[in-house]
PDB file of C-alpha atoms in Angstrom:
ATOM      1  CA  UNK A   1     -62.112 -36.342 -16.213  1.00  0.00           C
ATOM      2  CA  UNK A   2     -65.761 -36.649 -17.072  1.00  0.00           C
ATOM      3  CA  UNK A   3     -66.706 -38.105 -20.451  1.00  0.00           C
ATOM      4  CA  UNK A   4     -68.256 -34.992 -21.920  1.00  0.00           C
ATOM      5  CA  UNK A   5     -67.848 -31.204 -21.887  1.00  0.00           C
ATOM      6  CA  UNK A   6     -69.528 -28.221 -23.507  1.00  0.00           C
ATOM      7  CA  UNK A   7     -68.294 -25.237 -25.554  1.00  0.00           C
ATOM      8  CA  UNK A   8     -70.596 -22.266 -25.991  1.00  0.00           C
ATOM      9  CA  UNK A   9     -70.245 -19.118 -28.093  1.00  0.00           C
ATOM     10  CA  UNK A  10     -68.347 -17.248 -25.367  1.00  0.00           C
ATOM     11  CA  UNK A  11     -65.894 -20.166 -24.988  1.00  0.00           C
ATOM     12  CA  UNK A  12     -65.313 -20.230 -28.758  1.00  0.00           C
ATOM     13  CA  UNK A  13     -64.715 -16.452 -28.761  1.00  0.00           C
ATOM     14  CA  UNK A  14     -62.183 -16.819 -25.920  1.00  0.00           C
ATOM     15  CA  UNK A  15     -60.401 -19.651 -27.770  1.00  0.00           C
ATOM     16  CA  UNK A  16     -60.115 -17.475 -30.906  1.00  0.00           C
ATOM     17  CA  UNK A  17     -58.806 -14.523 -28.868  1.00  0.00           C
ATOM     18  CA  UNK A  18     -56.280 -16.662 -27.005  1.00  0.00           C
ATOM     19  CA  UNK A  19     -55.033 -18.335 -30.187  1.00  0.00           C
ATOM     20  CA  UNK A  20     -54.817 -14.948 -31.954  1.00  0.00           C
ATOM     21  CA  UNK A  21     -52.829 -13.469 -29.058  1.00  0.00           C
ATOM     22  CA  UNK A  22     -50.419 -16.427 -28.947  1.00  0.00           C
ATOM     23  CA  UNK A  23     -50.077 -16.410 -32.719  1.00  0.00           C
ATOM     24  CA  UNK A  24     -49.367 -12.653 -32.802  1.00  0.00           C
ATOM     25  CA  UNK A  25     -46.741 -13.036 -30.074  1.00  0.00           C
ATOM     26  CA  UNK A  26     -45.068 -15.887 -31.992  1.00  0.00           C
ATOM     27  CA  UNK A  27     -45.028 -13.837 -35.219  1.00  0.00           C
ATOM     28  CA  UNK A  28     -43.783 -10.711 -33.450  1.00  0.00           C
ATOM     29  CA  UNK A  29     -40.897 -12.658 -31.905  1.00  0.00           C
ATOM     30  CA  UNK A  30     -39.863 -14.191 -35.258  1.00  0.00           C
ATOM     31  CA  UNK A  31     -40.213 -11.236 -37.627  1.00  0.00           C
ATOM     32  CA  UNK A  32     -38.166  -8.165 -38.442  1.00  0.00           C
ATOM     33  CA  UNK A  33     -35.130  -9.783 -40.022  1.00  0.00           C
ATOM     34  CA  UNK A  34     -33.516 -10.711 -43.310  1.00  0.00           C
ATOM     35  CA  UNK A  35     -34.452 -14.190 -44.477  1.00  0.00           C
ATOM     36  CA  UNK A  36     -31.693 -16.163 -46.140  1.00  0.00           C
ATOM     37  CA  UNK A  37     -31.572 -19.723 -47.491  1.00  0.00           C
ATOM     38  CA  UNK A  38     -31.949 -22.451 -44.834  1.00  0.00           C
ATOM     39  CA  UNK A  39     -33.773 -20.098 -42.448  1.00  0.00           C
ATOM     40  CA  UNK A  40     -37.396 -20.517 -41.304  1.00  0.00           C
ATOM     41  CA  UNK A  41     -39.899 -18.086 -42.817  1.00  0.00           C
ATOM     42  CA  UNK A  42     -43.667 -17.715 -43.081  1.00  0.00           C
ATOM     43  CA  UNK A  43     -45.496 -18.954 -46.164  1.00  0.00           C
ATOM     44  CA  UNK A  44     -49.144 -19.148 -47.173  1.00  0.00           C
ATOM     45  CA  UNK A  45     -50.305 -22.572 -48.297  1.00  0.00           C
ATOM     46  CA  UNK A  46     -53.383 -24.684 -48.931  1.00  0.00           C
ATOM     47  CA  UNK A  47     -55.250 -26.228 -46.031  1.00  0.00           C
ATOM     48  CA  UNK A  48     -58.468 -27.803 -47.218  1.00  0.00           C
ATOM     49  CA  UNK A  49     -59.973 -25.254 -49.591  1.00  0.00           C
ATOM     50  CA  UNK A  50     -58.442 -22.137 -48.056  1.00  0.00           C
ATOM     51  CA  UNK A  51     -55.143 -20.415 -47.399  1.00  0.00           C
ATOM     52  CA  UNK A  52     -53.363 -20.658 -44.079  1.00  0.00           C
ATOM     53  CA  UNK A  53     -49.976 -19.546 -42.755  1.00  0.00           C
ATOM     54  CA  UNK A  54     -47.136 -21.857 -41.759  1.00  0.00           C
ATOM     55  CA  UNK A  55     -43.416 -21.673 -41.024  1.00  0.00           C
ATOM     56  CA  UNK A  56     -41.101 -23.549 -43.373  1.00  0.00           C
ATOM     57  CA  UNK A  57     -37.394 -23.658 -44.106  1.00  0.00           C
ATOM     58  CA  UNK A  58     -36.276 -21.878 -47.288  1.00  0.00           C
ATOM     59  CA  UNK A  59     -34.415 -24.209 -49.633  1.00  0.00           C
ATOM     60  CA  UNK A  60     -34.361 -27.893 -50.510  1.00  0.00           C
ATOM     61  CA  UNK A  61     -31.375 -29.909 -49.276  1.00  0.00           C
ATOM     62  CA  UNK A  62     -28.552 -29.714 -51.809  1.00  0.00           C
ATOM     63  CA  UNK A  63     -26.710 -32.589 -53.380  1.00  0.00           C
ATOM     64  CA  UNK A  64     -23.470 -31.941 -51.519  1.00  0.00           C
ATOM     65  CA  UNK A  65     -22.596 -30.676 -48.074  1.00  0.00           C
ATOM     66  CA  UNK A  66     -24.757 -28.071 -46.426  1.00  0.00           C
ATOM     67  CA  UNK A  67     -25.757 -26.249 -49.620  1.00  0.00           C
ATOM     68  CA  UNK A  68     -29.423 -25.635 -50.382  1.00  0.00           C
ATOM     69  CA  UNK A  69     -31.425 -25.208 -53.576  1.00  0.00           C
ATOM     70  CA  UNK A  70     -33.543 -22.144 -52.905  1.00  0.00           C
ATOM     71  CA  UNK A  71     -34.772 -20.994 -56.344  1.00  0.00           C
ATOM     72  CA  UNK A  72     -36.350 -22.681 -59.358  1.00  0.00           C
ATOM     73  CA  UNK A  73     -36.729 -21.232 -62.838  1.00  0.00           C
ATOM     74  CA  UNK A  74     -40.370 -20.732 -63.809  1.00  0.00           C
ATOM     75  CA  UNK A  75     -39.556 -21.565 -67.454  1.00  0.00           C
ATOM     76  CA  UNK A  76     -38.291 -25.085 -66.664  1.00  0.00           C
ATOM     77  CA  UNK A  77     -39.719 -25.995 -63.249  1.00  0.00           C
ATOM     78  CA  UNK A  78     -42.241 -28.476 -64.660  1.00  0.00           C
ATOM     79  CA  UNK A  79     -39.417 -30.376 -66.393  1.00  0.00           C
ATOM     80  CA  UNK A  80     -37.317 -30.866 -63.248  1.00  0.00           C
ATOM     81  CA  UNK A  81     -37.938 -34.133 -61.446  1.00  0.00           C
ATOM     82  CA  UNK A  82     -36.898 -32.636 -58.105  1.00  0.00           C
ATOM     83  CA  UNK A  83     -39.592 -29.953 -58.356  1.00  0.00           C
ATOM     84  CA  UNK A  84     -42.374 -31.767 -60.191  1.00  0.00           C
ATOM     85  CA  UNK A  85     -44.601 -32.804 -57.258  1.00  0.00           C
ATOM     86  CA  UNK A  86     -44.096 -29.564 -55.366  1.00  0.00           C
ATOM     87  CA  UNK A  87     -45.080 -27.287 -58.233  1.00  0.00           C
ATOM     88  CA  UNK A  88     -48.035 -29.489 -59.164  1.00  0.00           C
ATOM     89  CA  UNK A  89     -49.476 -30.110 -55.692  1.00  0.00           C
ATOM     90  CA  UNK A  90     -47.880 -27.903 -53.017  1.00  0.00           C
ATOM     91  CA  UNK A  91     -47.684 -24.299 -54.167  1.00  0.00           C
ATOM     92  CA  UNK A  92     -47.041 -21.541 -51.628  1.00  0.00           C
ATOM     93  CA  UNK A  93     -47.000 -17.778 -51.423  1.00  0.00           C
ATOM     94  CA  UNK A  94     -43.914 -16.197 -49.889  1.00  0.00           C
ATOM     95  CA  UNK A  95     -44.728 -12.759 -48.449  1.00  0.00           C
ATOM     96  CA  UNK A  96     -41.946 -10.173 -48.178  1.00  0.00           C
ATOM     97  CA  UNK A  97     -41.492  -6.452 -47.714  1.00  0.00           C
ATOM     98  CA  UNK A  98     -38.709  -6.468 -50.315  1.00  0.00           C
ATOM     99  CA  UNK A  99     -35.886  -8.563 -51.757  1.00  0.00           C
ATOM    100  CA  UNK A 100     -32.222  -7.872 -52.413  1.00  0.00           C
ATOM    101  CA  UNK A 101     -29.951  -8.382 -55.372  1.00  0.00           C
ATOM    102  CA  UNK A 102     -26.284  -7.516 -55.681  1.00  0.00           C
ATOM    103  CA  UNK A 103     -24.908  -5.714 -58.702  1.00  0.00           C
ATOM    104  CA  UNK A 104     -21.566  -6.432 -60.389  1.00  0.00           C
ATOM    105  CA  UNK A 105     -19.794  -4.135 -57.903  1.00  0.00           C
ATOM    106  CA  UNK A 106     -21.200  -6.267 -55.013  1.00  0.00           C
ATOM    107  CA  UNK A 107     -23.492  -3.437 -53.870  1.00  0.00           C
ATOM    108  CA  UNK A 108     -26.762  -4.505 -52.261  1.00  0.00           C
ATOM    109  CA  UNK A 109     -29.835  -3.188 -54.075  1.00  0.00           C
ATOM    110  CA  UNK A 110     -33.321  -3.373 -52.568  1.00  0.00           C
ATOM    111  CA  UNK A 111     -36.406  -3.955 -54.704  1.00  0.00           C
ATOM    112  CA  UNK A 112     -39.933  -3.357 -53.454  1.00  0.00           C
ATOM    113  CA  UNK A 113     -43.368  -2.760 -54.857  1.00  0.00           C
ATOM    114  CA  UNK A 114     -44.354   0.804 -55.680  1.00  0.00           C
ATOM    115  CA  UNK A 115     -48.049   0.238 -55.002  1.00  0.00           C
ATOM    116  CA  UNK A 116     -48.158  -2.121 -51.986  1.00  0.00           C
ATOM    117  CA  UNK A 117     -46.170  -2.614 -48.797  1.00  0.00           C
ATOM    118  CA  UNK A 118     -46.190  -6.391 -49.201  1.00  0.00           C
ATOM    119  CA  UNK A 119     -44.804  -8.389 -52.100  1.00  0.00           C
ATOM    120  CA  UNK A 120     -46.077 -11.921 -52.721  1.00  0.00           C
ATOM    121  CA  UNK A 121     -43.592 -14.279 -54.381  1.00  0.00           C
ATOM    122  CA  UNK A 122     -44.659 -17.565 -55.970  1.00  0.00           C
ATOM    123  CA  UNK A 123     -43.143 -20.747 -54.620  1.00  0.00           C
ATOM    124  CA  UNK A 124     -43.777 -24.382 -53.763  1.00  0.00           C
ATOM    125  CA  UNK A 125     -42.672 -26.876 -51.148  1.00  0.00           C
ATOM    126  CA  UNK A 126     -41.874 -30.508 -50.493  1.00  0.00           C
ATOM    127  CA  UNK A 127     -41.536 -32.557 -47.330  1.00  0.00           C
ATOM    128  CA  UNK A 128     -38.151 -33.803 -46.171  1.00  0.00           C
ATOM    129  CA  UNK A 129     -36.883 -35.684 -43.107  1.00  0.00           C
ATOM    130  CA  UNK A 130     -36.402 -32.401 -41.243  1.00  0.00           C
ATOM    131  CA  UNK A 131     -39.774 -30.935 -42.278  1.00  0.00           C
ATOM    132  CA  UNK A 132     -41.341 -28.939 -45.083  1.00  0.00           C
ATOM    133  CA  UNK A 133     -39.052 -26.752 -47.197  1.00  0.00           C
ATOM    134  CA  UNK A 134     -39.972 -24.209 -49.853  1.00  0.00           C
ATOM    135  CA  UNK A 135     -38.375 -22.839 -53.013  1.00  0.00           C
ATOM    136  CA  UNK A 136     -39.056 -19.446 -54.620  1.00  0.00           C
ATOM    137  CA  UNK A 137     -39.772 -19.311 -58.346  1.00  0.00           C
ATOM    138  CA  UNK A 138     -37.744 -16.930 -60.470  1.00  0.00           C
ATOM    139  CA  UNK A 139     -38.349 -15.511 -63.919  1.00  0.00           C
ATOM    140  CA  UNK A 140     -36.488 -13.334 -66.403  1.00  0.00           C
ATOM    141  CA  UNK A 141     -35.907  -9.894 -64.909  1.00  0.00           C
ATOM    142  CA  UNK A 142     -38.146  -7.083 -66.048  1.00  0.00           C
ATOM    143  CA  UNK A 143     -36.885  -3.561 -66.830  1.00  0.00           C
ATOM    144  CA  UNK A 144     -36.784  -2.501 -63.172  1.00  0.00           C
ATOM    145  CA  UNK A 145     -34.365  -5.310 -62.154  1.00  0.00           C
ATOM    146  CA  UNK A 146     -32.535  -6.116 -65.400  1.00  0.00           C
ATOM    147  CA  UNK A 147     -29.691  -3.619 -64.855  1.00  0.00           C
ATOM    148  CA  UNK A 148     -28.772  -5.383 -61.600  1.00  0.00           C
ATOM    149  CA  UNK A 149     -29.571  -9.049 -62.249  1.00  0.00           C
ATOM    150  CA  UNK A 150     -30.998 -11.178 -65.057  1.00  0.00           C
ATOM    151  CA  UNK A 151     -33.450 -13.048 -62.775  1.00  0.00           C
ATOM    152  CA  UNK A 152     -36.081 -11.945 -60.266  1.00  0.00           C
ATOM    153  CA  UNK A 153     -38.803 -13.584 -58.156  1.00  0.00           C
ATOM    154  CA  UNK A 154     -42.079 -14.447 -59.840  1.00  0.00           C
ATOM    155  CA  UNK A 155     -44.343 -11.895 -58.162  1.00  0.00           C
ATOM    156  CA  UNK A 156     -48.039 -12.549 -57.680  1.00  0.00           C
ATOM    157  CA  UNK A 157     -50.726  -9.896 -57.662  1.00  0.00           C
ATOM    158  CA  UNK A 158     -53.035  -9.803 -54.646  1.00  0.00           C
ATOM    159  CA  UNK A 159     -55.970 -11.119 -56.699  1.00  0.00           C
ATOM    160  CA  UNK A 160     -53.882 -14.146 -57.787  1.00  0.00           C
ATOM    161  CA  UNK A 161     -53.054 -15.484 -54.316  1.00  0.00           C
ATOM    162  CA  UNK A 162     -55.844 -18.034 -53.939  1.00  0.00           C
ATOM    163  CA  UNK A 163     -55.660 -18.836 -57.627  1.00  0.00           C
ATOM    164  CA  UNK A 164     -51.934 -19.685 -57.394  1.00  0.00           C
ATOM    165  CA  UNK A 165     -52.343 -22.019 -54.453  1.00  0.00           C
ATOM    166  CA  UNK A 166     -55.799 -23.494 -55.067  1.00  0.00           C
ATOM    167  CA  UNK A 167     -56.321 -23.545 -58.863  1.00  0.00           C
ATOM    168  CA  UNK A 168     -54.173 -26.089 -60.709  1.00  0.00           C
ATOM    169  CA  UNK A 169     -55.376 -24.786 -64.092  1.00  0.00           C
ATOM    170  CA  UNK A 170     -53.909 -21.320 -63.432  1.00  0.00           C
ATOM    171  CA  UNK A 171     -50.336 -22.526 -62.904  1.00  0.00           C
ATOM    172  CA  UNK A 172     -49.111 -22.364 -66.520  1.00  0.00           C
ATOM    173  CA  UNK A 173     -50.528 -18.879 -67.090  1.00  0.00           C
ATOM    174  CA  UNK A 174     -48.977 -17.527 -63.895  1.00  0.00           C
ATOM    175  CA  UNK A 175     -45.619 -19.202 -64.576  1.00  0.00           C
ATOM    176  CA  UNK A 176     -45.453 -17.315 -67.890  1.00  0.00           C
ATOM    177  CA  UNK A 177     -46.439 -13.855 -66.622  1.00  0.00           C
ATOM    178  CA  UNK A 178     -44.108 -10.880 -66.327  1.00  0.00           C
ATOM    179  CA  UNK A 179     -43.878  -9.372 -62.844  1.00  0.00           C
ATOM    180  CA  UNK A 180     -44.880  -5.824 -62.011  1.00  0.00           C
ATOM    181  CA  UNK A 181     -42.236  -3.082 -62.195  1.00  0.00           C
ATOM    182  CA  UNK A 182     -40.510  -2.453 -58.860  1.00  0.00           C
ATOM    183  CA  UNK A 183     -38.903   0.443 -57.038  1.00  0.00           C
ATOM    184  CA  UNK A 184     -35.113   0.194 -56.824  1.00  0.00           C
ATOM    185  CA  UNK A 185     -33.342   1.496 -53.709  1.00  0.00           C
ATOM    186  CA  UNK A 186     -29.632   1.540 -52.966  1.00  0.00           C
ATOM    187  CA  UNK A 187     -27.690   2.978 -50.038  1.00  0.00           C
ATOM    188  CA  UNK A 188     -24.818   3.618 -52.410  1.00  0.00           C
ATOM    189  CA  UNK A 189     -24.356   2.695 -56.030  1.00  0.00           C
ATOM    190  CA  UNK A 190     -21.176   3.296 -57.971  1.00  0.00           C
ATOM    191  CA  UNK A 191     -21.850   5.493 -60.986  1.00  0.00           C
ATOM    192  CA  UNK A 192     -19.802   4.947 -64.102  1.00  0.00           C
ATOM    193  CA  UNK A 193     -18.928   7.877 -66.337  1.00  0.00           C
ATOM    194  CA  UNK A 194     -18.199   7.479 -69.998  1.00  0.00           C
TER     195      UNK A 194
END
């Protein structure tokens, strides 16, 4: 090959279009499924001074066997040695359409935002031998989730996304916030009569 080549505006436009098309095909092939611990999922993270998307595995390796640690409590995350570097330096946003919880009767309940089609959950990641892995932060359940479970994801508002990932000074305030109320959906839920 020669020792020099040239890229003009049209070449740059074609590169962007080609990358966008390949990226959309990759996302289309991977999406449309339930994400469970140890599975790959998209996250938004810091690259330079901006947000970018990446695929990471959900859950840190557990202490025994093939178990994973996939949640961290927002109230104590800064005290946990295992999570300290991740929460301080490698925060992520975990986008989702909804999340599930199971009630005491083992019925699956779906929770989603009332005002947006996408929910953004706060998380962080660390690097391991098999790649980067993320954990989702949880907080005390608000009134919309409390009847099903005592914990729920720490949900970010759209205007907090860059702040969560890029602004170290905002972390404590966001860790202490109460998430927005959610819509509760159930295919079937046992009703108790008194």
